[in-house]
Coordinates of C-alpha atoms and ligand atoms in Angstrom, one line a residue:
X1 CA 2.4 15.2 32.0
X2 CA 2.2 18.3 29.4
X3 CA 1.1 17.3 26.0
X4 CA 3.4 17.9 24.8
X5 CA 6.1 16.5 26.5
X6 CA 7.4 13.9 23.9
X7 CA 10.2 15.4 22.1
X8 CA 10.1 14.4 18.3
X9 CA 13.6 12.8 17.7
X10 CA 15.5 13.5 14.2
X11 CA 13.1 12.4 11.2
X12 CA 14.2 8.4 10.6
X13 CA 13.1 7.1 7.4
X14 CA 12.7 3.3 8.5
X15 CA 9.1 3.6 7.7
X16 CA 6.8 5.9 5.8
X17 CA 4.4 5.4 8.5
X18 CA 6.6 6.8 11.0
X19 CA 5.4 10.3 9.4
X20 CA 2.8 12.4 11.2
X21 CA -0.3 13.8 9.9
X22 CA -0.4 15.5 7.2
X23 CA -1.9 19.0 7.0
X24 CA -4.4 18.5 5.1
X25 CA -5.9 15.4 6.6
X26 CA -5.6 17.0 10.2
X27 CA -7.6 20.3 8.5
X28 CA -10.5 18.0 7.3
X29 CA -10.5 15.9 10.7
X30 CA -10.7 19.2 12.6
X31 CA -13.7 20.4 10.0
X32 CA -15.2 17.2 10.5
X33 CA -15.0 17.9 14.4
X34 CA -17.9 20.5 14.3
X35 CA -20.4 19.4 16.6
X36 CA -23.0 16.1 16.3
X37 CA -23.4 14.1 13.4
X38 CA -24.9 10.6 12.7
X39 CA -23.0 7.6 13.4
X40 CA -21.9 4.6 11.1
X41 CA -20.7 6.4 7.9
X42 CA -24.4 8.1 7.6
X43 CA -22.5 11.6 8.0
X44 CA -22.0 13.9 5.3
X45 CA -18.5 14.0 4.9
X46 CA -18.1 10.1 4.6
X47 CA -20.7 10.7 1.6
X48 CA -18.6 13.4 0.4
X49 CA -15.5 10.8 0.9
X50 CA -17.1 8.1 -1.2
X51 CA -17.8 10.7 -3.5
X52 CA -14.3 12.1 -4.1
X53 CA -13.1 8.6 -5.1
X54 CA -15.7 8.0 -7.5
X55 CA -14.8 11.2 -9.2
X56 CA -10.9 10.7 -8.6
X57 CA -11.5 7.0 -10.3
X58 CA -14.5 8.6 -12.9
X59 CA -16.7 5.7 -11.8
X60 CA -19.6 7.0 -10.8
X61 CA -21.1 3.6 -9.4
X62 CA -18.0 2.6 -7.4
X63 CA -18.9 1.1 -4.2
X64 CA -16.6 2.4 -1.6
X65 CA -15.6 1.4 2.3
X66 CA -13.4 2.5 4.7
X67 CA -11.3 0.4 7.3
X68 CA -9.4 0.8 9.9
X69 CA -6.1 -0.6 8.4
X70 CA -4.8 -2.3 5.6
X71 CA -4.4 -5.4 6.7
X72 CA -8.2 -5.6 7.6
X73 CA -8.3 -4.3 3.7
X74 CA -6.9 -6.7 1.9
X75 CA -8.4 -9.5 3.9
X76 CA -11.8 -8.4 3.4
X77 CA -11.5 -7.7 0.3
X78 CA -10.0 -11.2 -1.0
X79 CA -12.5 -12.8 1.9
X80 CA -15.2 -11.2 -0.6
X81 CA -14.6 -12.7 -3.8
X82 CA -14.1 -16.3 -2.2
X83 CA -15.3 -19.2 -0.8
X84 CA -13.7 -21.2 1.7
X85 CA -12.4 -23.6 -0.6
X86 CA -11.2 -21.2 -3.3
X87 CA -7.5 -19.9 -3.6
X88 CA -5.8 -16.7 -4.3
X89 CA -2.5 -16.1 -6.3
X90 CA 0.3 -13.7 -4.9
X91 CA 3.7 -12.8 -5.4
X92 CA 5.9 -15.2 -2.5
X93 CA 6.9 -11.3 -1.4
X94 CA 3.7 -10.0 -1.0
X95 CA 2.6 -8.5 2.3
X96 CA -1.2 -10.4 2.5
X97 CA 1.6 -13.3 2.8
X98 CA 4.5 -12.2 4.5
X99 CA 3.1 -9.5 6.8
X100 CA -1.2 -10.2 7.6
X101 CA -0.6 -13.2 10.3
X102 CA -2.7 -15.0 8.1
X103 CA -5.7 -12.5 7.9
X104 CA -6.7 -13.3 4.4
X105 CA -7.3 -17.1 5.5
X106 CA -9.0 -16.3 9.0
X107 CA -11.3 -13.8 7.5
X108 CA -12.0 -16.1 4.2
X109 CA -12.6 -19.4 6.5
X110 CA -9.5 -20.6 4.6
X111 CA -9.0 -19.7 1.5
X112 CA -5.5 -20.3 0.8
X113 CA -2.8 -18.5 -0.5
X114 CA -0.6 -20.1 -3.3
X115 CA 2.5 -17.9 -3.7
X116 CA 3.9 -17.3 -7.2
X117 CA 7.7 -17.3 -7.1
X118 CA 8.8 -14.1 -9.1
X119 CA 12.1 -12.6 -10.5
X120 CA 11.4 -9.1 -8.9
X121 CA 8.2 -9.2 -6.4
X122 CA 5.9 -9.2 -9.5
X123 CA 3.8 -11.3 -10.9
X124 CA 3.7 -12.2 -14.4
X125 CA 1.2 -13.6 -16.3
X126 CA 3.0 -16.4 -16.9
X127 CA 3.2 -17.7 -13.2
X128 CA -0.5 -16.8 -12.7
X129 CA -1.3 -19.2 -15.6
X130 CA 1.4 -22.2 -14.0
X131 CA -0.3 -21.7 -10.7
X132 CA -4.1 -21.3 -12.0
X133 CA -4.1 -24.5 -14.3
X134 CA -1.7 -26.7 -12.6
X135 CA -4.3 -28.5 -10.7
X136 CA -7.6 -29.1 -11.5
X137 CA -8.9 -31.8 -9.5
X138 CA -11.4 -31.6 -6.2
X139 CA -8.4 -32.3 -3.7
X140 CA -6.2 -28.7 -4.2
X141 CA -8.0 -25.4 -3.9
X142 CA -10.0 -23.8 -6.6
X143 CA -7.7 -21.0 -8.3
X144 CA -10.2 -18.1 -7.7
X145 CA -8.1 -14.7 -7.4
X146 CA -4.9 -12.9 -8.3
X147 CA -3.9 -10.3 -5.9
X148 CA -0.8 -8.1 -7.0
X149 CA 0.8 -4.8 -4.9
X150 CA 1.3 -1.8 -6.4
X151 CA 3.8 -0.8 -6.2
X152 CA 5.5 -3.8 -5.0
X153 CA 6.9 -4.0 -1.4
X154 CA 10.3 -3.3 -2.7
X155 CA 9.0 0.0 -4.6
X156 CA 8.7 -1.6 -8.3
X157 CA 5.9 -0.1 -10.2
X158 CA 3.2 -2.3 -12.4
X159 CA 3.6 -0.7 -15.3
X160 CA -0.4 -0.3 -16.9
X161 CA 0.6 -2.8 -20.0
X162 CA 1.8 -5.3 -17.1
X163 CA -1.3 -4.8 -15.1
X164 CA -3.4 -5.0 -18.4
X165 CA -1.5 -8.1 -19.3
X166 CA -2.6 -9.9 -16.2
X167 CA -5.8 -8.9 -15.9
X168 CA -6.5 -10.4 -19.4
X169 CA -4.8 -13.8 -18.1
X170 CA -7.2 -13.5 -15.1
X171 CA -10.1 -13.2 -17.3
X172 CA -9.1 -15.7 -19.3
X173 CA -8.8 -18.2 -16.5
X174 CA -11.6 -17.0 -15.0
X175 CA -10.2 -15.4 -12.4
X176 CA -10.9 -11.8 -10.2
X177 CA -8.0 -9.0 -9.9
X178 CA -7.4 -7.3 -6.3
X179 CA -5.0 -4.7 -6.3
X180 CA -3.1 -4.1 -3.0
X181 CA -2.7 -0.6 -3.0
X182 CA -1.4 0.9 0.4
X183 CA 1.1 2.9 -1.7
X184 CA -1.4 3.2 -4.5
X185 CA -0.5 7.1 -4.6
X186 CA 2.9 6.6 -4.9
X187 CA 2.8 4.2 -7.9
X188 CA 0.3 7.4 -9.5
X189 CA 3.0 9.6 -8.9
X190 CA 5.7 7.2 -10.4
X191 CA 3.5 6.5 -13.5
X192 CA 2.1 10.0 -13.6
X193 CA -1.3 8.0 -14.9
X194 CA -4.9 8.9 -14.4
X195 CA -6.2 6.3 -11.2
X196 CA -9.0 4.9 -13.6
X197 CA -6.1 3.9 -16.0
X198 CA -4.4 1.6 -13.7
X199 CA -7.3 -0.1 -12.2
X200 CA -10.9 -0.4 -13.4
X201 CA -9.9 0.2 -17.2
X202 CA -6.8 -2.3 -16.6
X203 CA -8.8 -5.1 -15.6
X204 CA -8.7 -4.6 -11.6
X205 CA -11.9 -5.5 -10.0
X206 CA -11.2 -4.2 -6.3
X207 CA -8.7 -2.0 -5.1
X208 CA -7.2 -1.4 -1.6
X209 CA -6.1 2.3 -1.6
X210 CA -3.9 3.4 1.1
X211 CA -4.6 6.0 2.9
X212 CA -2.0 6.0 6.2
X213 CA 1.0 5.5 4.4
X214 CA -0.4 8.7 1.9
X215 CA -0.3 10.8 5.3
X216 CA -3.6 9.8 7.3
X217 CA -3.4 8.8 10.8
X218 CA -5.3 5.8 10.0
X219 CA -7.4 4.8 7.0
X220 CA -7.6 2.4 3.9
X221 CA -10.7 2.4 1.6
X222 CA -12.0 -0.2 -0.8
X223 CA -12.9 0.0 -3.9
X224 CA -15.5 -2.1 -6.0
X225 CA -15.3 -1.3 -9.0
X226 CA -17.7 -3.9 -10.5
X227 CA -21.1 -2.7 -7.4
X228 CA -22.5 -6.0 -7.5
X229 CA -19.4 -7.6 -6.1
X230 CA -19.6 -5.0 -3.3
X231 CA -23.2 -6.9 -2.2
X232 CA -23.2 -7.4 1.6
X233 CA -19.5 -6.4 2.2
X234 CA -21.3 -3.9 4.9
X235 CA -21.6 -6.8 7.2
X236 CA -18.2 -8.1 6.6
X237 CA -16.9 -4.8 7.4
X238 CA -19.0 -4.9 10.3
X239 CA -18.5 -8.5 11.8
X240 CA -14.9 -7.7 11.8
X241 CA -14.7 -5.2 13.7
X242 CA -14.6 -2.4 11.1
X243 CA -16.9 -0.5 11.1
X244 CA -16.0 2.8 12.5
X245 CA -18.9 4.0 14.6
X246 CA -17.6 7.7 14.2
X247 CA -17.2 7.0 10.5
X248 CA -16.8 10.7 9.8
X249 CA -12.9 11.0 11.2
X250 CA -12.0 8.3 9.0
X251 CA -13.4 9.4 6.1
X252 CA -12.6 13.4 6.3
X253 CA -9.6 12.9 6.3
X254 CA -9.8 11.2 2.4
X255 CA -12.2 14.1 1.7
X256 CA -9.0 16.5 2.6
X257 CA -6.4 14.1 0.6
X258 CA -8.2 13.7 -2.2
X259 CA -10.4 17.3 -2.8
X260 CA -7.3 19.2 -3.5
X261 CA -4.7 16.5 -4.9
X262 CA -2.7 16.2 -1.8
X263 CA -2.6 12.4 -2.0
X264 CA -0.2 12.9 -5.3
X265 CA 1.4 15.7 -4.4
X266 CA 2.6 14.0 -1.3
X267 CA 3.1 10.7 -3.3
X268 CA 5.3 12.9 -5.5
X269 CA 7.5 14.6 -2.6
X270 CA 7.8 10.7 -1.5
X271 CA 9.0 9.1 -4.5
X272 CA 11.0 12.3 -5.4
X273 CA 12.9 12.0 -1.7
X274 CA 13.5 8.2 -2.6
X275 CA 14.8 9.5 -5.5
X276 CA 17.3 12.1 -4.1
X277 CA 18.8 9.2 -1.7
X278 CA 19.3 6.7 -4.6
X279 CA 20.9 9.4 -6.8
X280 CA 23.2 10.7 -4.0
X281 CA 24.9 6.6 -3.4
X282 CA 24.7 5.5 -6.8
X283 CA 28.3 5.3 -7.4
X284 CA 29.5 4.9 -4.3
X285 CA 31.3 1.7 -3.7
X286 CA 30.7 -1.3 -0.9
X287 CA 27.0 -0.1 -1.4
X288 CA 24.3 -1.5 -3.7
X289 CA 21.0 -0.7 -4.7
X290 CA 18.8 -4.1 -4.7
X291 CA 16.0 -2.8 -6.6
X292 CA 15.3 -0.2 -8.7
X293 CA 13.9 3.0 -7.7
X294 CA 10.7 3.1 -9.0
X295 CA 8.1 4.9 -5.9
X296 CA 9.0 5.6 -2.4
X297 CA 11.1 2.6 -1.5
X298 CA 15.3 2.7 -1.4
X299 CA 16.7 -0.4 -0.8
X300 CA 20.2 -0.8 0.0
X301 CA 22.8 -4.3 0.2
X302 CA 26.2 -3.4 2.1
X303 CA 28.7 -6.0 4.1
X304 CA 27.0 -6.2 7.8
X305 CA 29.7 -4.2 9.4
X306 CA 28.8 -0.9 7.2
X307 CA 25.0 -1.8 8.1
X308 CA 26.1 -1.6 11.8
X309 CA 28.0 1.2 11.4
X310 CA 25.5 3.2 9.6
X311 CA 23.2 1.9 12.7
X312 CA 25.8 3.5 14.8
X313 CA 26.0 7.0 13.2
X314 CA 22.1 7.2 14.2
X315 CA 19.7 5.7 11.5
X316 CA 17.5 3.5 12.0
X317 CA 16.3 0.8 9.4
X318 CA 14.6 -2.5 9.4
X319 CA 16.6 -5.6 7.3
X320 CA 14.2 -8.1 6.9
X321 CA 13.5 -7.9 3.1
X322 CA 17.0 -9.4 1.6
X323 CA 19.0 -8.3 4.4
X324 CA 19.6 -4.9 3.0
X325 CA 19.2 -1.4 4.6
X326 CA 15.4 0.0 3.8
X327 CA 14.6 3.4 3.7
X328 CA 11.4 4.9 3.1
X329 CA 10.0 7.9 2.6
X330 CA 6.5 10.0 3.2
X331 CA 4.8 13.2 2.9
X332 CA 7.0 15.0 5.1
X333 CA 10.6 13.7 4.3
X334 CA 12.8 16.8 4.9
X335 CA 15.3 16.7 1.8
X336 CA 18.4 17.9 4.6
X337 CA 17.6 14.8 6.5
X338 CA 18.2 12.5 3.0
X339 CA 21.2 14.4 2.1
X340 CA 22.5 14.1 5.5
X341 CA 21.4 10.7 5.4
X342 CA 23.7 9.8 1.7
X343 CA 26.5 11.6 3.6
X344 CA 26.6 9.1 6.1
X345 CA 26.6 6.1 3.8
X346 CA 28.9 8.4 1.9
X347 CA 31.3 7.8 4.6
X348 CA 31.0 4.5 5.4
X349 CA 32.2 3.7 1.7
X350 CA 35.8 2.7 0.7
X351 CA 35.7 6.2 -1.1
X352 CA 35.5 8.2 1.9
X353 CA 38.8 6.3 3.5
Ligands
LIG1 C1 1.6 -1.2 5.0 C2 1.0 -2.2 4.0 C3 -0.3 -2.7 4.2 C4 -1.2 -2.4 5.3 O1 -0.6 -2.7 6.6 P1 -1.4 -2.3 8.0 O2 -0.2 -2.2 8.9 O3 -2.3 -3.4 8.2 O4 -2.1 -1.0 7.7 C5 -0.7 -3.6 3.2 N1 0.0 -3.9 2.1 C6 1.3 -3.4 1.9 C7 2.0 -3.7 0.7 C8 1.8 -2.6 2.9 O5 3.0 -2.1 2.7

């Protein structure tokens, strides 16, 4: 069979990880191919990776690790600031408890997740408070983390007093701050904030930044932003399964992303895309946006019969969050596509008829 010989069908924006490779993380891969290098992240360009964050973050003692995927991420990470009888907060949305098959309790040996019921997929300071010192007693978990995802999985954005908000409730209560960030990017490029802002000076002690849904093949890295936390997470990364024997083509990639600003600008083009879509069926009728449009995420309630009709016309689009159309968008959303993809719902709207 050619290489070739899988047609790309029209761009469908059911998923921003339905996008490619972006240019410049295929450039640095293909630098990074260049002949024999060590194994196990002792390369130069994973040094050079680690690097770029701790200048992109201004941390210079940032400890930084790269997995495979996100889900391996977070469940590392939270596994890492728990024991096996401690319990992390989240949002009742949150994908470490709608969308990890439990990966934060198998890799923690149990911690358990306690889910925060919340107005719009955040949490508030408030809730973590309810939850944290609602039990104290030896028979319920010990309240030990609060996880939040930013942006949300419905595309709201932590604003930096929010974040700050919390993470003074979490210090209060004696509690760590992980950040799920596998659209970190796109929240930058919706708060147009400096990275340090909305993590490490906020209050957030470990960060999961995204790298696949940025425009990498594959790739999340971890951030400690406190090193001592970051003691032994090697062989965590390890025992799991993730460590990357050829480190290198998992970390050029970042060093492409994140050298030249590509992981905002293509952030930006993302959220900008949502955006254009939200903008374009705002006032049409028979069609509601469910949340605001804050990052890369358009979420969109109609009857079932327009759903299935928009289905029909060609799109494709999952329904599991609210039972509304979701459409996200990526690095490489082509604008024509989104306008051709508001005509559609355009004409599936009492207007049109
Ligand atoms: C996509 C995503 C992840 C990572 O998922 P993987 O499929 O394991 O890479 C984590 N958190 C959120 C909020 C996500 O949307």
């Amino acid at each position: 069979m050619p290489l070739d010989d899988q047609t790309p069908t029209p761009q469908q924006f059911a998923s921003d990880n339905y996008a490619g490779i972006c240019p410049e993380a295929w450039a640095a891969t293909q630098a990074a191919n260049a002949g024999s290098m060590p194994a196990y992240g002792e390369d130069p360009w994973t040094a050079r990776a680690a690097d770029a964050f701790r200048d992109l973050f201004d941390k210079p003692d940032a400890q930084v690790f790269f997995a495979f995927n996100g889900t391996a991420a977070n469940a590392l990470a939270l596994a890492s600031l728990c024991q096996s009888y401690h319990s992390v907060i989240c949002a009742a949305s949150a994908h470490v408890e709608t969308d990890e098959c439990g990966a934060p309790e198998f890799f923690s040996n149990g911690s358990k997740l306690l889910v925060a019921p919340t107005e719009n997929g955040k949490l508030t300071p408030a809730a973590v408070r309810a939850l944290a010192t609602g039990r104290s007693d030896i028979h319920f978990p010990k309240v030990r983390v609060v996880t939040i995802t930013q942006p949300t999985e419905t595309g709201q954005v932590y604003t930096l007093a929010e974040i700050r908000a919390l993470s003074a409730a979490c210090r209060d209560l004696g509690l760590r701050l992980h950040m799920d960030g596998a659209r970190f990017a796109n929240a930058c490029a919706s708060l147009g904030c400096a990275p340090a802002d909305m993590t490490w000076r906020a209050g957030v002690d470990l960060l999961c930044f995204g790298g696949t849904k940025n425009g990498m093949a594959a790739g999340e890295a971890i951030l400690f932003f406190d090193p001592v936390l970051a003691e032994d997470f090697g062989y965590r990364c390890k025992q799991a399964g993730q460590l990357a024997s050829k480190m290198r083509f998992l970390s050029a990639p970042w060093v492409g992303m994140l050298e030249g600003g590509a992981w905002l600008r293509h952030a930006g083009h993302a959220n900008a895309c949502a955006r254009r879509l939200a903008e374009a069926v705002a006032d049409l009728p028979d069609w509601r946006a469910m949340f605001p449009v804050e990052a890369n995420a358009v979420f969109l309630a109609a009857d079932p019969e327009r759903l299935e009709a928009l289905r029909a016309c060609g799109w494709r689009f999952y329904t599991f969050i609210g039972g509304g159309a979701r459409f996200m968008f990526a690095w490489d959303s082509d604008p024509a596509r989104v306008d051709a993809l508001a005509r559609d719902i355009g004409s599936l709207s009492r207007r049109a008829a």
